[in-house]
mmCIF file of C-alpha atoms and ligand atoms in Angstrom:
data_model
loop_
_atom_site.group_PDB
_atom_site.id
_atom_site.type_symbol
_atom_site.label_atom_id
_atom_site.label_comp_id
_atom_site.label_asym_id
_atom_site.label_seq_id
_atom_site.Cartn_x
_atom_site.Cartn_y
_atom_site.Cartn_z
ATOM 1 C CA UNK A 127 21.727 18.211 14.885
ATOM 2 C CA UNK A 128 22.505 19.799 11.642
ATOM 3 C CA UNK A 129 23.671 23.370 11.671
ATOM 4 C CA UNK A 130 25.112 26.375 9.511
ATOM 5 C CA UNK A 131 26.781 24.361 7.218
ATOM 6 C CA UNK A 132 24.918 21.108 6.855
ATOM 7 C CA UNK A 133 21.792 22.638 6.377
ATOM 8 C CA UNK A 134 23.472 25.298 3.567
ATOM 9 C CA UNK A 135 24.705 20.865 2.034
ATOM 10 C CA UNK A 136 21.071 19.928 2.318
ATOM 11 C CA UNK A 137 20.133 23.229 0.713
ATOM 12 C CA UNK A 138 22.057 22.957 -2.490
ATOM 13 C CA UNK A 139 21.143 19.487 -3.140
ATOM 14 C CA UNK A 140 17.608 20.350 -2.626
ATOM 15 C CA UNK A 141 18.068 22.734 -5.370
ATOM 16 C CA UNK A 142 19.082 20.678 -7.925
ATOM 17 C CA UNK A 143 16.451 18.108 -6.998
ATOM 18 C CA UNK A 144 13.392 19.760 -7.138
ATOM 19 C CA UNK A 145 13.745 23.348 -8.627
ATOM 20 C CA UNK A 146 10.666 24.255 -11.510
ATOM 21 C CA UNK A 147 8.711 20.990 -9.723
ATOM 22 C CA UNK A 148 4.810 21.592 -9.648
ATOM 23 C CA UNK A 149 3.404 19.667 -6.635
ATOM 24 C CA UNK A 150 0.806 17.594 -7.661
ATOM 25 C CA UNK A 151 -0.288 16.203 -3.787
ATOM 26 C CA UNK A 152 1.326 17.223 -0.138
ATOM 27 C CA UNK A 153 0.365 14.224 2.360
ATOM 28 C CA UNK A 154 1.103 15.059 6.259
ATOM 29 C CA UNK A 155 1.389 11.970 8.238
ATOM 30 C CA UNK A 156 2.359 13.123 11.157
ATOM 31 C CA UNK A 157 0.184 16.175 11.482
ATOM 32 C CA UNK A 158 2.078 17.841 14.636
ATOM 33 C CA UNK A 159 5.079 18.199 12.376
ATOM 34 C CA UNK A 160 2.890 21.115 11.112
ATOM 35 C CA UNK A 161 2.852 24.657 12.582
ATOM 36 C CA UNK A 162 -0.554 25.433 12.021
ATOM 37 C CA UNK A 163 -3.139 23.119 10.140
ATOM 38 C CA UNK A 164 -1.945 20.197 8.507
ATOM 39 C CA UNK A 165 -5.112 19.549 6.196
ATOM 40 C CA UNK A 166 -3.857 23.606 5.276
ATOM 41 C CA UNK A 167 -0.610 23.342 4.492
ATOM 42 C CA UNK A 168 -1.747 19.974 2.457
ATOM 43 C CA UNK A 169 -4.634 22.120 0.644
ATOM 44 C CA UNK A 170 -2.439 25.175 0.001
ATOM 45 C CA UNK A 171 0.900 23.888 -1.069
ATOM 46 C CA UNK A 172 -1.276 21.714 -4.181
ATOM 47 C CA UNK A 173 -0.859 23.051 -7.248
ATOM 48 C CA UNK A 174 2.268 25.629 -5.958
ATOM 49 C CA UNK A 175 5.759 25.151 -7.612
ATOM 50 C CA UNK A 176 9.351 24.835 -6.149
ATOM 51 C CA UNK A 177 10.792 28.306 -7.221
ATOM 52 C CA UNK A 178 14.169 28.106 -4.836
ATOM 53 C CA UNK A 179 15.189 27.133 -1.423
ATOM 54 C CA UNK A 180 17.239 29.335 0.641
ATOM 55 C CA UNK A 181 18.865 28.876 3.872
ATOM 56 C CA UNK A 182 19.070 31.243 7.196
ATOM 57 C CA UNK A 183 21.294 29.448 10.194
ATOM 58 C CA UNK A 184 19.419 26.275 10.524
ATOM 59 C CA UNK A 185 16.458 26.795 8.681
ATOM 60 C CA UNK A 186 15.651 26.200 5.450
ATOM 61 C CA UNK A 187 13.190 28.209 3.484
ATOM 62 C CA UNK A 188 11.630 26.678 0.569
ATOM 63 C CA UNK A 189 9.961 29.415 -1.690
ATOM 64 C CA UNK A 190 6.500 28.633 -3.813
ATOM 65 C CA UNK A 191 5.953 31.874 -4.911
ATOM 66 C CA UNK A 192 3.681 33.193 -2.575
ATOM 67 C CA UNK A 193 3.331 30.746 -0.309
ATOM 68 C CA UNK A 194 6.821 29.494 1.394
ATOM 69 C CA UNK A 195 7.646 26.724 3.967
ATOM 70 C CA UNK A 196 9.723 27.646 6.910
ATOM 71 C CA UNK A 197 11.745 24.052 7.493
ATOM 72 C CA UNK A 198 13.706 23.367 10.782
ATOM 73 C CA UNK A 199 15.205 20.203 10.741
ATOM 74 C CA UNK A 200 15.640 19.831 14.583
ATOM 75 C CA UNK A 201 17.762 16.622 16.038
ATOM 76 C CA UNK A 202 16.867 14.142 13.198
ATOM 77 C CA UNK A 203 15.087 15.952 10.071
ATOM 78 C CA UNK A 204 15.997 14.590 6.405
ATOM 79 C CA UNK A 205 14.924 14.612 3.192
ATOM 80 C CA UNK A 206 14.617 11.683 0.622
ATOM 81 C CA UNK A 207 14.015 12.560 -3.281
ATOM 82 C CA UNK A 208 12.810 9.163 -4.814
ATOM 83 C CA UNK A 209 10.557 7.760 -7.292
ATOM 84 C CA UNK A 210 7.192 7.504 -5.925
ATOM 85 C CA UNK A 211 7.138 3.636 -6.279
ATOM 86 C CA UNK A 212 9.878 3.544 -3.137
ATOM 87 C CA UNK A 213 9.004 1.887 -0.641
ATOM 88 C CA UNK A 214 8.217 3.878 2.200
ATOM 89 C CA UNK A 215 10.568 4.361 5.147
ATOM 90 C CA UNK A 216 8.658 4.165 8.491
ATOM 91 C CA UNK A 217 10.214 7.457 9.361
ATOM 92 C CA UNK A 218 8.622 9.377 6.831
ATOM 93 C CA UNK A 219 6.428 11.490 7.735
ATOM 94 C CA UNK A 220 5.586 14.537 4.955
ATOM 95 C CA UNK A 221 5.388 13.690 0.953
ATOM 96 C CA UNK A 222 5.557 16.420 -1.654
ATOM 97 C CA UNK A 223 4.092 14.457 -5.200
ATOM 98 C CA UNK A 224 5.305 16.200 -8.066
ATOM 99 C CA UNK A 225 4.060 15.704 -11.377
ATOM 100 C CA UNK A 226 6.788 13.619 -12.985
ATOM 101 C CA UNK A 227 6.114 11.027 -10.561
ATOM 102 C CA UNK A 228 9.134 11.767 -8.165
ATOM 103 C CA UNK A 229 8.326 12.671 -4.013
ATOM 104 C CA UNK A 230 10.272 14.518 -1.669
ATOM 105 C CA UNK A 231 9.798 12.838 1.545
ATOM 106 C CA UNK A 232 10.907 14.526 4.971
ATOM 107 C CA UNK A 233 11.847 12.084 7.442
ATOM 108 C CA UNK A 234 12.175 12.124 11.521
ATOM 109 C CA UNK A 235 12.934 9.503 13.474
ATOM 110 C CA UNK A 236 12.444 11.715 17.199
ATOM 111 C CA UNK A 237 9.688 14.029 14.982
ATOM 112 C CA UNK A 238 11.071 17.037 16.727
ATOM 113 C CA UNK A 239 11.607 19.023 12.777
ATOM 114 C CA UNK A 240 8.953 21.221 12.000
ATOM 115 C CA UNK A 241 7.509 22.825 8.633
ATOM 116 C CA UNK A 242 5.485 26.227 8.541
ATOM 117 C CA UNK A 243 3.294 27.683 5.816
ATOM 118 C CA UNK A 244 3.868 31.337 5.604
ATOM 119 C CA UNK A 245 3.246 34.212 3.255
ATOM 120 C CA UNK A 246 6.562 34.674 1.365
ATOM 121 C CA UNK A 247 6.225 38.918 1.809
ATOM 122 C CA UNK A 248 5.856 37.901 5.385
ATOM 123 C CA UNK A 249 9.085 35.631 6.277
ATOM 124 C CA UNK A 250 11.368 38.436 7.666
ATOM 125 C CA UNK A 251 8.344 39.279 10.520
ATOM 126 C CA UNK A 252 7.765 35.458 10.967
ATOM 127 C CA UNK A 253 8.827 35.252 14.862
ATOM 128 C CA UNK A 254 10.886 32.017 13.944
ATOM 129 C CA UNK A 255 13.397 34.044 11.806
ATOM 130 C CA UNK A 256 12.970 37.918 12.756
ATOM 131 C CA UNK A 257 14.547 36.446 16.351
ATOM 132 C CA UNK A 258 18.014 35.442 14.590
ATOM 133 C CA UNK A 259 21.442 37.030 14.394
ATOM 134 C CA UNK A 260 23.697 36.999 11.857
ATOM 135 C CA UNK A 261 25.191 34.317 10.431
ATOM 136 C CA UNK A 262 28.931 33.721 10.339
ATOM 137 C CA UNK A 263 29.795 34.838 6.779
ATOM 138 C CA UNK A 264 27.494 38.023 7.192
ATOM 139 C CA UNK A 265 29.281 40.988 7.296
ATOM 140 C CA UNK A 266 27.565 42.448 9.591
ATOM 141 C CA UNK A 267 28.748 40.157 12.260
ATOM 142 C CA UNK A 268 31.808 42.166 13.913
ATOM 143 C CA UNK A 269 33.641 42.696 17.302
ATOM 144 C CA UNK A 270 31.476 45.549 18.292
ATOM 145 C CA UNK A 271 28.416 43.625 17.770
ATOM 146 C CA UNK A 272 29.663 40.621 19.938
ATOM 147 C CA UNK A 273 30.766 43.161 22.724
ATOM 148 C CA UNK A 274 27.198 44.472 22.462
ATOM 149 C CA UNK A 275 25.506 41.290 22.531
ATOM 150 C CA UNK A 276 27.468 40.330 24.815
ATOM 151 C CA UNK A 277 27.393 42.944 27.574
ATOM 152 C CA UNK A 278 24.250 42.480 29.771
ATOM 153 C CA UNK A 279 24.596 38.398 29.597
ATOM 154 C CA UNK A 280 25.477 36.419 32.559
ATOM 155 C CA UNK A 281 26.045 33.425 30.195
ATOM 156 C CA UNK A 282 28.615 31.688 29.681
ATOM 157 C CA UNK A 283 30.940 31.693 26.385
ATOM 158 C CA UNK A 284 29.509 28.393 24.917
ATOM 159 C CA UNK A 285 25.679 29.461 25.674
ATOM 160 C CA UNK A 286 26.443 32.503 23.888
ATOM 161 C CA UNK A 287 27.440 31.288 21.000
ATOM 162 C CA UNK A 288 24.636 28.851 21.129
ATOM 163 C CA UNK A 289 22.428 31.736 21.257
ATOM 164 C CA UNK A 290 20.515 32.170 17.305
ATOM 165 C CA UNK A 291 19.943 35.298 18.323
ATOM 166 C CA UNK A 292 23.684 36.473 18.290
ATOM 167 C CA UNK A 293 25.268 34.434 15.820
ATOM 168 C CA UNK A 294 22.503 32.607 13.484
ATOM 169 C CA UNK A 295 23.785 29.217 13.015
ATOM 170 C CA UNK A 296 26.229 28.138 15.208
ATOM 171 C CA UNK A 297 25.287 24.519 17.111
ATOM 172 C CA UNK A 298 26.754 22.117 19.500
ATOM 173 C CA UNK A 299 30.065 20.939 17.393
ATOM 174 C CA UNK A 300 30.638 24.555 15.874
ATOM 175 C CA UNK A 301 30.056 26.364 18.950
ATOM 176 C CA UNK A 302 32.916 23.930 20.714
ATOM 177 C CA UNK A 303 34.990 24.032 17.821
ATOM 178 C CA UNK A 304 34.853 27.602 17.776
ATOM 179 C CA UNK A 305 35.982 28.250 21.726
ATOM 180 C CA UNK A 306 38.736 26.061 21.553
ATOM 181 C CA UNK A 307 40.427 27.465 18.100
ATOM 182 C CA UNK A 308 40.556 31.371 19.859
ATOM 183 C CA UNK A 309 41.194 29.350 22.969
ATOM 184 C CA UNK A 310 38.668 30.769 25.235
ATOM 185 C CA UNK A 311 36.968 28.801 27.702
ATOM 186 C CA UNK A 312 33.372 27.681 27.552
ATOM 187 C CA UNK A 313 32.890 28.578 30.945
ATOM 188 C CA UNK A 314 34.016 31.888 30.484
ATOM 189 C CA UNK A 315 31.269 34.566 31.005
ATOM 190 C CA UNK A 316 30.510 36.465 27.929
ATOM 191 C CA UNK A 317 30.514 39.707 29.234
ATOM 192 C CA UNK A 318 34.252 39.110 30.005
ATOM 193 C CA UNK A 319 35.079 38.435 26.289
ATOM 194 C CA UNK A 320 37.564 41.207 25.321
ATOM 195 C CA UNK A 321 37.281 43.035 21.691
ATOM 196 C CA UNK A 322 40.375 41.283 20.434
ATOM 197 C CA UNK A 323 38.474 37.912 21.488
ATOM 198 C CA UNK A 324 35.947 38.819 19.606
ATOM 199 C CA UNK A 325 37.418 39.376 16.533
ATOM 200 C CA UNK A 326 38.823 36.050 16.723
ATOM 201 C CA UNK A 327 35.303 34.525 17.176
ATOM 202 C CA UNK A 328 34.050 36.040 14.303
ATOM 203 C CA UNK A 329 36.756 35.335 12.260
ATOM 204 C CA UNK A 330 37.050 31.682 13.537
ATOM 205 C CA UNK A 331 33.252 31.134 13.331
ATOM 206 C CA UNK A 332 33.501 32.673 9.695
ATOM 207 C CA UNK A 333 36.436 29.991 8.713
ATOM 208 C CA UNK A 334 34.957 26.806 10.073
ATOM 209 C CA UNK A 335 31.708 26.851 9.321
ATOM 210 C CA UNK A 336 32.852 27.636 5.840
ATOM 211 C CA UNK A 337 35.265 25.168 5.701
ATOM 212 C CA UNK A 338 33.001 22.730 6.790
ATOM 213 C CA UNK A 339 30.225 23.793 4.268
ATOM 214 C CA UNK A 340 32.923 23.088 1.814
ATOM 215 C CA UNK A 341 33.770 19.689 3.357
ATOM 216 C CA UNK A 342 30.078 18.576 3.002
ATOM 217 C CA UNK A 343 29.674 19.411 6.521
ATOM 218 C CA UNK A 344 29.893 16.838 8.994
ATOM 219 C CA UNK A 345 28.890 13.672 9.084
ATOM 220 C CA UNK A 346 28.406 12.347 12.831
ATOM 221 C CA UNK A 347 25.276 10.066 14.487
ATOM 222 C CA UNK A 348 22.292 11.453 13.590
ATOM 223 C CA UNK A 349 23.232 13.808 11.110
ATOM 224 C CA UNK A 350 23.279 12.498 7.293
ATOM 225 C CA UNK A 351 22.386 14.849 4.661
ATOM 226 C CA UNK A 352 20.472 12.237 3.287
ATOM 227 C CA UNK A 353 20.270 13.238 -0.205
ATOM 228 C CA UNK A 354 23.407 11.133 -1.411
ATOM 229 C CA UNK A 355 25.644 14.005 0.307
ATOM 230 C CA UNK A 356 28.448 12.455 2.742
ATOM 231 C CA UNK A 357 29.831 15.380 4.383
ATOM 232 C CA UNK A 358 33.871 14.997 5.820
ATOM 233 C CA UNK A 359 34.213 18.028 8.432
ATOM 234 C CA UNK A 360 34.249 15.293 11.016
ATOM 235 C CA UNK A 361 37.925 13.931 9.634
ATOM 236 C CA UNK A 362 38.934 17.733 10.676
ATOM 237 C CA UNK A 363 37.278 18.234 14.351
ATOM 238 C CA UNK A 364 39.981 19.114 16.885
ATOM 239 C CA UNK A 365 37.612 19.177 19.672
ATOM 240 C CA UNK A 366 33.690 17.810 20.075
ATOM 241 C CA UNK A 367 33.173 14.018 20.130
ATOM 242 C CA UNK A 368 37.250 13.892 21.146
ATOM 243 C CA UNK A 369 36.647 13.320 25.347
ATOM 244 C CA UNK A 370 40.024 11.649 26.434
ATOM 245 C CA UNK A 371 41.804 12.201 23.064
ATOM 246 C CA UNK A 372 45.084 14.424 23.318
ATOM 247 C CA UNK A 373 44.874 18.137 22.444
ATOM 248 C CA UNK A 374 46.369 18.910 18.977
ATOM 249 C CA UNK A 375 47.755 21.504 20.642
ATOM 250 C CA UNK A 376 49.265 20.543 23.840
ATOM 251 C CA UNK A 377 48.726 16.911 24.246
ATOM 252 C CA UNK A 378 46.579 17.229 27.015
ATOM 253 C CA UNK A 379 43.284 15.094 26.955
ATOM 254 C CA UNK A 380 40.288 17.140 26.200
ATOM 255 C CA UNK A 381 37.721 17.305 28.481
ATOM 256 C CA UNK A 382 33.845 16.783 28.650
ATOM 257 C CA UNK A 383 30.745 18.767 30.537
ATOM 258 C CA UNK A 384 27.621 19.193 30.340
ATOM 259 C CA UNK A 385 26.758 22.919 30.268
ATOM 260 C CA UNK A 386 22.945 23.330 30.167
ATOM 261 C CA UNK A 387 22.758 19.646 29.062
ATOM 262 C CA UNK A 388 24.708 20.052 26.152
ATOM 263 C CA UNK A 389 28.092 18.511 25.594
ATOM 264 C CA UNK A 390 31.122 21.203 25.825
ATOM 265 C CA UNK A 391 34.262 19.631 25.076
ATOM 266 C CA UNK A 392 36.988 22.010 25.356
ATOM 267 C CA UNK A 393 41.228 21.944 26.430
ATOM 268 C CA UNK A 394 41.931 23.051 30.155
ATOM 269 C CA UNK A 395 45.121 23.916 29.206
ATOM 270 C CA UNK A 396 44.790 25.603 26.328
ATOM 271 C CA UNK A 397 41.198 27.630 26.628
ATOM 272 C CA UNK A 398 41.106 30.115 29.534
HETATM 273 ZN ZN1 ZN B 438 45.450 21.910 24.589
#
């Protein structure tokens, strides 16, 4: 699933794809890809203009003056920017005609993305984005907001910083990269996580997801930015994806467990 920092890749090179482009036809294929009604969305978005596409967390937010599309890409979401004469991919399931004969073509293989038409003044109140945190690089996101956050959750370290609602973002390989580089435990309740713990979160979710927006993000299974983008954060990974593989730390093999059926893969020596 693509998070913080491949959807801020997919983003950029969205932008300098289809920026100033007047949509001359929106065909929904797959109509419950759609919040709301898909003949709508198709009838609406005609005519409207790509004025810029912004990112919060994992969702993208494409802005048409004042209409905008709230865009979550899910497990398998991409998008494809090709000459309309391209053969069509069987996965593709939503196609934005512009007028110069190019198409922007979202694709989903498990069709779990979804696109909603909202009123641009209207996007903070949206309950799909009014419900998330902060995102790493916000500066809003301190120690004292953790603790807070924090306090009243029987959860568990990696659930927590799972949670969109705390830090806006964050997924599976970020959220395990994350524990083990301030070495705390995914198992670990939240509550228990001490101030000085939690400046190391923030400061470690701030670096990697950064780092890994600068790397391309990461390039693993499912995810592929799709848009000619191959991202390398996946050459740096110390821990997700590396069951069996020795600690860069200690040596020791890193572990794998589910934890609320996702993946955590941590150090038992080294995060406690
Ligand atoms: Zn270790």
């Amino acid at each position: 699933m693509p998070e913080i920092a491949e959807v801020r890749v997919v983003r950029d090179t969205l932008k300098k794809n289809i920026l100033k482009k007047k949509i001359k036809n929106v065909r929904v294929l797959y109509d419950n890809l759609i919040v709301g009604d898909a003949r709508e969305f198709e009838r609406k978005l005609k005519g409207c203009t790509f004025e810029n596409v912004e990112s919060s967390g994992k969702w993208l937010i494409f802005k048409l003056g004042e209409m905008s599309i709230l865009s979550h890409l899910r497990m398998e979401g991409k998008f494809f920017y090709v000459e309309s004469s391209t053969e069509m991919r069987k996965h593709s399931h939503i196609v934005f005609e512009f007028e110069d004969g190019m198409e922007l073509r979202y694709d989903d293989v498990r069709k779990f993305g979804r696109m909603e038409l909202v009123k641009t003044e209207d996007i903070a109140e949206s309950p799909s984005i009014k419900k998330l945190g902060f995102e790493p690089d916000d500066s809003r996101l301190n120690a004292d907001y953790l603790i807070e956050k924090f306090a009243d959750k029987k959860m568990n370290a990696k659930v927590a910083l799972l949670d969109q609602s705390i830090i806006n973002g964050l997924g599976n390989i970020y959220a395990n990269e994350v524990l083990f580089a301030t070495k705390i435990s995914p198992f670990r309740l939240a509550k228990n996580i001490t101030k000085k713990e939690a400046e190391y979160i923030v400061a470690e979710s701030r670096r990697i997801t950064d780092e890994a927006y600068k790397m391309g993000g990461s390039t693993i299974r499912s995810y592929t930015s799709s848009l000619g983008v191959t991202g390398h954060y996946q050459d740096v990974i110390a821990v997700h994806g590396k069951e069996g593989k020795p600690c860069k730390v200690c040596g020791e093999p890193i572990k794998r467990v589910k934890i609320e059926g996702r993946s955590a893969y941590y150090c038992e020596h080294c995060q406690k």
